Amino acid sequence: MKHDTGAGTAEDDLREDARERLAGLRLPRFTKIRLPELCERVGEARGRETRLVPMELPDQVTGMWLSTTANVDYIAFEKRAAPDYQAAIVRHELGHAICEHQAGPVIDLTAIKTLWPSLSPSMVQGVLGRDHSDSPAEWQAEYLGTVLASRTRWTADLTRRMSGDQEILDLAARLSALFAPRS
């Protein structure tokens, strides 16, 4: 039994913030919803559309959340991963979106404009800048992803069903170009 000393820990604060954000999604208590419906609810709560993008990612990346200026959030996930792992990736990235985590810049704006002139510099910084260590944001996203696992169920054929969406395929190709080796 944990004794309350009157002072909460940073972990307790993160957990409480995550619970409050989760309550805003109005998920059913005793019925699991499908992951696409969860994306819709996250999008409604954020006032943005949320789209899933299955794609081949480099080994060190399993998923990413892209928040665009076009009022759309993209959750990219590794399409070669096992379905259960895909679900965990998506829920973790949704955790970042729900908490509106910000990434720190790892590349300056001039370099971004030179390397990727057609992409939003803040979006590129957001994707490349997130600290994937044991940071509070990563811990909170993982916590939310775990809680969401108990409230959602994965649609195993999601990747196959999405593979015919030309807009998603085009986006996946553009994102994949970011990770292609440069000669």
JSON list of N, CA, C and O in Angstrom, two decimals, residues 18 20 23 33 36 39 42 55 59 79 81 94 99 102 107 111 123 128 140 147 149 158 162 164:
[
{"chain": "A", "resi": 18, "resn": "ALA", "atom": "N", "xyz": [-2.49, 12.43, -17.94]},
{"chain": "A", "resi": 18, "resn": "ALA", "atom": "CA", "xyz": [-2.91, 11.47, -18.96]},
{"chain": "A", "resi": 18, "resn": "ALA", "atom": "C", "xyz": [-4.34, 11.00, -18.72]},
{"chain": "A", "resi": 18, "resn": "ALA", "atom": "O", "xyz": [-5.14, 10.89, -19.65]},
{"chain": "A", "resi": 20, "resn": "GLU", "atom": "N", "xyz": [-6.74, 12.62, -17.20]},
{"chain": "A", "resi": 20, "resn": "GLU", "atom": "CA", "xyz": [-7.66, 13.72, -17.53]},
{"chain": "A", "resi": 20, "resn": "GLU", "atom": "C", "xyz": [-7.86, 13.85, -19.03]},
{"chain": "A", "resi": 20, "resn": "GLU", "atom": "O", "xyz": [-8.97, 14.04, -19.52]},
{"chain": "A", "resi": 23, "resn": "ALA", "atom": "N", "xyz": [-10.03, 10.99, -20.27]},
{"chain": "A", "resi": 23, "resn": "ALA", "atom": "CA", "xyz": [-11.46, 11.20, -19.95]},
{"chain": "A", "resi": 23, "resn": "ALA", "atom": "C", "xyz": [-12.13, 12.06, -21.00]},
{"chain": "A", "resi": 23, "resn": "ALA", "atom": "O", "xyz": [-13.31, 11.87, -21.32]},
{"chain": "A", "resi": 33, "resn": "ILE", "atom": "N", "xyz": [-13.46, -0.46, -28.33]},
{"chain": "A", "resi": 33, "resn": "ILE", "atom": "CA", "xyz": [-13.72, 0.10, -29.65]},
{"chain": "A", "resi": 33, "resn": "ILE", "atom": "C", "xyz": [-12.55, -0.26, -30.57]},
{"chain": "A", "resi": 33, "resn": "ILE", "atom": "O", "xyz": [-11.46, -0.59, -30.11]},
{"chain": "A", "resi": 36, "resn": "PRO", "atom": "N", "xyz": [-9.51, 2.37, -35.48]},
{"chain": "A", "resi": 36, "resn": "PRO", "atom": "CA", "xyz": [-9.92, 3.51, -36.31]},
{"chain": "A", "resi": 36, "resn": "PRO", "atom": "C", "xyz": [-10.93, 4.42, -35.60]},
{"chain": "A", "resi": 36, "resn": "PRO", "atom": "O", "xyz": [-10.87, 5.64, -35.76]},
{"chain": "A", "resi": 39, "resn": "CYS", "atom": "N", "xyz": [-9.04, 6.61, -33.30]},
{"chain": "A", "resi": 39, "resn": "CYS", "atom": "CA", "xyz": [-8.42, 7.71, -34.05]},
{"chain": "A", "resi": 39, "resn": "CYS", "atom": "C", "xyz": [-9.44, 8.82, -34.30]},
{"chain": "A", "resi": 39, "resn": "CYS", "atom": "O", "xyz": [-9.11, 10.00, -34.20]},
{"chain": "A", "resi": 42, "resn": "VAL", "atom": "N", "xyz": [-9.88, 10.72, -31.03]},
{"chain": "A", "resi": 42, "resn": "VAL", "atom": "CA", "xyz": [-8.73, 11.59, -30.77]},
{"chain": "A", "resi": 42, "resn": "VAL", "atom": "C", "xyz": [-8.79, 12.80, -31.68]},
{"chain": "A", "resi": 42, "resn": "VAL", "atom": "O", "xyz": [-8.58, 13.94, -31.24]},
{"chain": "A", "resi": 55, "resn": "MET", "atom": "N", "xyz": [3.48, 2.03, -43.32]},
{"chain": "A", "resi": 55, "resn": "MET", "atom": "CA", "xyz": [4.59, 2.21, -44.24]},
{"chain": "A", "resi": 55, "resn": "MET", "atom": "C", "xyz": [5.82, 1.47, -43.75]},
{"chain": "A", "resi": 55, "resn": "MET", "atom": "O", "xyz": [5.90, 1.08, -42.59]},
{"chain": "A", "resi": 59, "resn": "ASP", "atom": "N", "xyz": [14.92, 0.79, -39.62]},
{"chain": "A", "resi": 59, "resn": "ASP", "atom": "CA", "xyz": [14.98, -0.08, -38.44]},
{"chain": "A", "resi": 59, "resn": "ASP", "atom": "C", "xyz": [14.83, 0.66, -37.12]},
{"chain": "A", "resi": 59, "resn": "ASP", "atom": "O", "xyz": [14.21, 0.15, -36.20]},
{"chain": "A", "resi": 79, "resn": "LYS", "atom": "N", "xyz": [4.48, -1.16, -41.27]},
{"chain": "A", "resi": 79, "resn": "LYS", "atom": "CA", "xyz": [3.51, -2.09, -41.84]},
{"chain": "A", "resi": 79, "resn": "LYS", "atom": "C", "xyz": [4.01, -3.54, -41.84]},
{"chain": "A", "resi": 79, "resn": "LYS", "atom": "O", "xyz": [3.21, -4.45, -41.98]},
{"chain": "A", "resi": 81, "resn": "ALA", "atom": "N", "xyz": [5.40, -4.95, -39.24]},
{"chain": "A", "resi": 81, "resn": "ALA", "atom": "CA", "xyz": [5.34, -5.45, -37.86]},
{"chain": "A", "resi": 81, "resn": "ALA", "atom": "C", "xyz": [4.13, -6.36, -37.68]},
{"chain": "A", "resi": 81, "resn": "ALA", "atom": "O", "xyz": [3.16, -6.29, -38.44]},
{"chain": "A", "resi": 94, "resn": "LEU", "atom": "N", "xyz": [-0.59, 7.83, -30.65]},
{"chain": "A", "resi": 94, "resn": "LEU", "atom": "CA", "xyz": [-1.80, 8.56, -30.28]},
{"chain": "A", "resi": 94, "resn": "LEU", "atom": "C", "xyz": [-1.63, 9.21, -28.91]},
{"chain": "A", "resi": 94, "resn": "LEU", "atom": "O", "xyz": [-2.14, 10.30, -28.66]},
{"chain": "A", "resi": 99, "resn": "CYS", "atom": "N", "xyz": [-1.55, 14.07, -25.74]},
{"chain": "A", "resi": 99, "resn": "CYS", "atom": "CA", "xyz": [-0.85, 14.94, -24.78]},
{"chain": "A", "resi": 99, "resn": "CYS", "atom": "C", "xyz": [-0.22, 16.16, -25.45]},
{"chain": "A", "resi": 99, "resn": "CYS", "atom": "O", "xyz": [0.34, 17.01, -24.76]},
{"chain": "A", "resi": 102, "resn": "GLN", "atom": "N", "xyz": [5.53, 18.16, -27.59]},
{"chain": "A", "resi": 102, "resn": "GLN", "atom": "CA", "xyz": [6.32, 18.94, -28.55]},
{"chain": "A", "resi": 102, "resn": "GLN", "atom": "C", "xyz": [7.71, 18.33, -28.64]},
{"chain": "A", "resi": 102, "resn": "GLN", "atom": "O", "xyz": [8.25, 17.83, -27.67]},
{"chain": "A", "resi": 107, "resn": "ILE", "atom": "N", "xyz": [17.47, 19.91, -36.10]},
{"chain": "A", "resi": 107, "resn": "ILE", "atom": "CA", "xyz": [18.02, 20.40, -37.34]},
{"chain": "A", "resi": 107, "resn": "ILE", "atom": "C", "xyz": [17.47, 21.81, -37.54]},
{"chain": "A", "resi": 107, "resn": "ILE", "atom": "O", "xyz": [16.31, 22.07, -37.23]},
{"chain": "A", "resi": 111, "resn": "ALA", "atom": "N", "xyz": [18.37, 24.45, -42.90]},
{"chain": "A", "resi": 111, "resn": "ALA", "atom": "CA", "xyz": [18.72, 23.13, -43.44]},
{"chain": "A", "resi": 111, "resn": "ALA", "atom": "C", "xyz": [17.47, 22.37, -43.89]},
{"chain": "A", "resi": 111, "resn": "ALA", "atom": "O", "xyz": [17.47, 21.71, -44.92]},
{"chain": "A", "resi": 123, "resn": "MET", "atom": "N", "xyz": [6.98, 20.63, -39.07]},
{"chain": "A", "resi": 123, "resn": "MET", "atom": "CA", "xyz": [6.61, 19.21, -39.11]},
{"chain": "A", "resi": 123, "resn": "MET", "atom": "C", "xyz": [7.87, 18.36, -39.13]},
{"chain": "A", "resi": 123, "resn": "MET", "atom": "O", "xyz": [7.97, 17.38, -38.41]},
{"chain": "A", "resi": 128, "resn": "LEU", "atom": "N", "xyz": [11.63, 14.58, -36.48]},
{"chain": "A", "resi": 128, "resn": "LEU", "atom": "CA", "xyz": [13.02, 14.24, -36.21]},
{"chain": "A", "resi": 128, "resn": "LEU", "atom": "C", "xyz": [13.47, 14.62, -34.82]},
{"chain": "A", "resi": 128, "resn": "LEU", "atom": "O", "xyz": [14.47, 14.12, -34.33]},
{"chain": "A", "resi": 140, "resn": "GLN", "atom": "N", "xyz": [4.91, 9.12, -20.65]},
{"chain": "A", "resi": 140, "resn": "GLN", "atom": "CA", "xyz": [3.49, 9.42, -20.64]},
{"chain": "A", "resi": 140, "resn": "GLN", "atom": "C", "xyz": [2.80, 8.80, -21.85]},
{"chain": "A", "resi": 140, "resn": "GLN", "atom": "O", "xyz": [1.70, 8.25, -21.73]},
{"chain": "A", "resi": 147, "resn": "VAL", "atom": "N", "xyz": [-2.90, 2.09, -21.32]},
{"chain": "A", "resi": 147, "resn": "VAL", "atom": "CA", "xyz": [-4.29, 2.25, -20.89]},
{"chain": "A", "resi": 147, "resn": "VAL", "atom": "C", "xyz": [-5.23, 2.08, -22.08]},
{"chain": "A", "resi": 147, "resn": "VAL", "atom": "O", "xyz": [-6.26, 1.41, -21.98]},
{"chain": "A", "resi": 149, "resn": "ALA", "atom": "N", "xyz": [-4.80, 0.28, -24.60]},
{"chain": "A", "resi": 149, "resn": "ALA", "atom": "CA", "xyz": [-4.84, -1.13, -25.00]},
{"chain": "A", "resi": 149, "resn": "ALA", "atom": "C", "xyz": [-6.01, -1.86, -24.34]},
{"chain": "A", "resi": 149, "resn": "ALA", "atom": "O", "xyz": [-6.61, -2.76, -24.93]},
{"chain": "A", "resi": 158, "resn": "LEU", "atom": "N", "xyz": [-6.24, -4.07, -41.01]},
{"chain": "A", "resi": 158, "resn": "LEU", "atom": "CA", "xyz": [-6.20, -2.62, -41.23]},
{"chain": "A", "resi": 158, "resn": "LEU", "atom": "C", "xyz": [-5.19, -2.25, -42.30]},
{"chain": "A", "resi": 158, "resn": "LEU", "atom": "O", "xyz": [-5.48, -1.48, -43.21]},
{"chain": "A", "resi": 162, "resn": "MET", "atom": "N", "xyz": [-6.07, -0.48, -45.89]},
{"chain": "A", "resi": 162, "resn": "MET", "atom": "CA", "xyz": [-5.58, 0.87, -46.17]},
{"chain": "A", "resi": 162, "resn": "MET", "atom": "C", "xyz": [-4.69, 0.91, -47.40]},
{"chain": "A", "resi": 162, "resn": "MET", "atom": "O", "xyz": [-4.44, 1.96, -47.95]},
{"chain": "A", "resi": 164, "resn": "GLY", "atom": "N", "xyz": [-5.13, 0.35, -50.38]},
{"chain": "A", "resi": 164, "resn": "GLY", "atom": "CA", "xyz": [-5.73, 0.87, -51.60]},
{"chain": "A", "resi": 164, "resn": "GLY", "atom": "C", "xyz": [-5.98, 2.36, -51.58]},
{"chain": "A", "resi": 164, "resn": "GLY", "atom": "O", "xyz": [-6.41, 2.93, -52.57]}
]
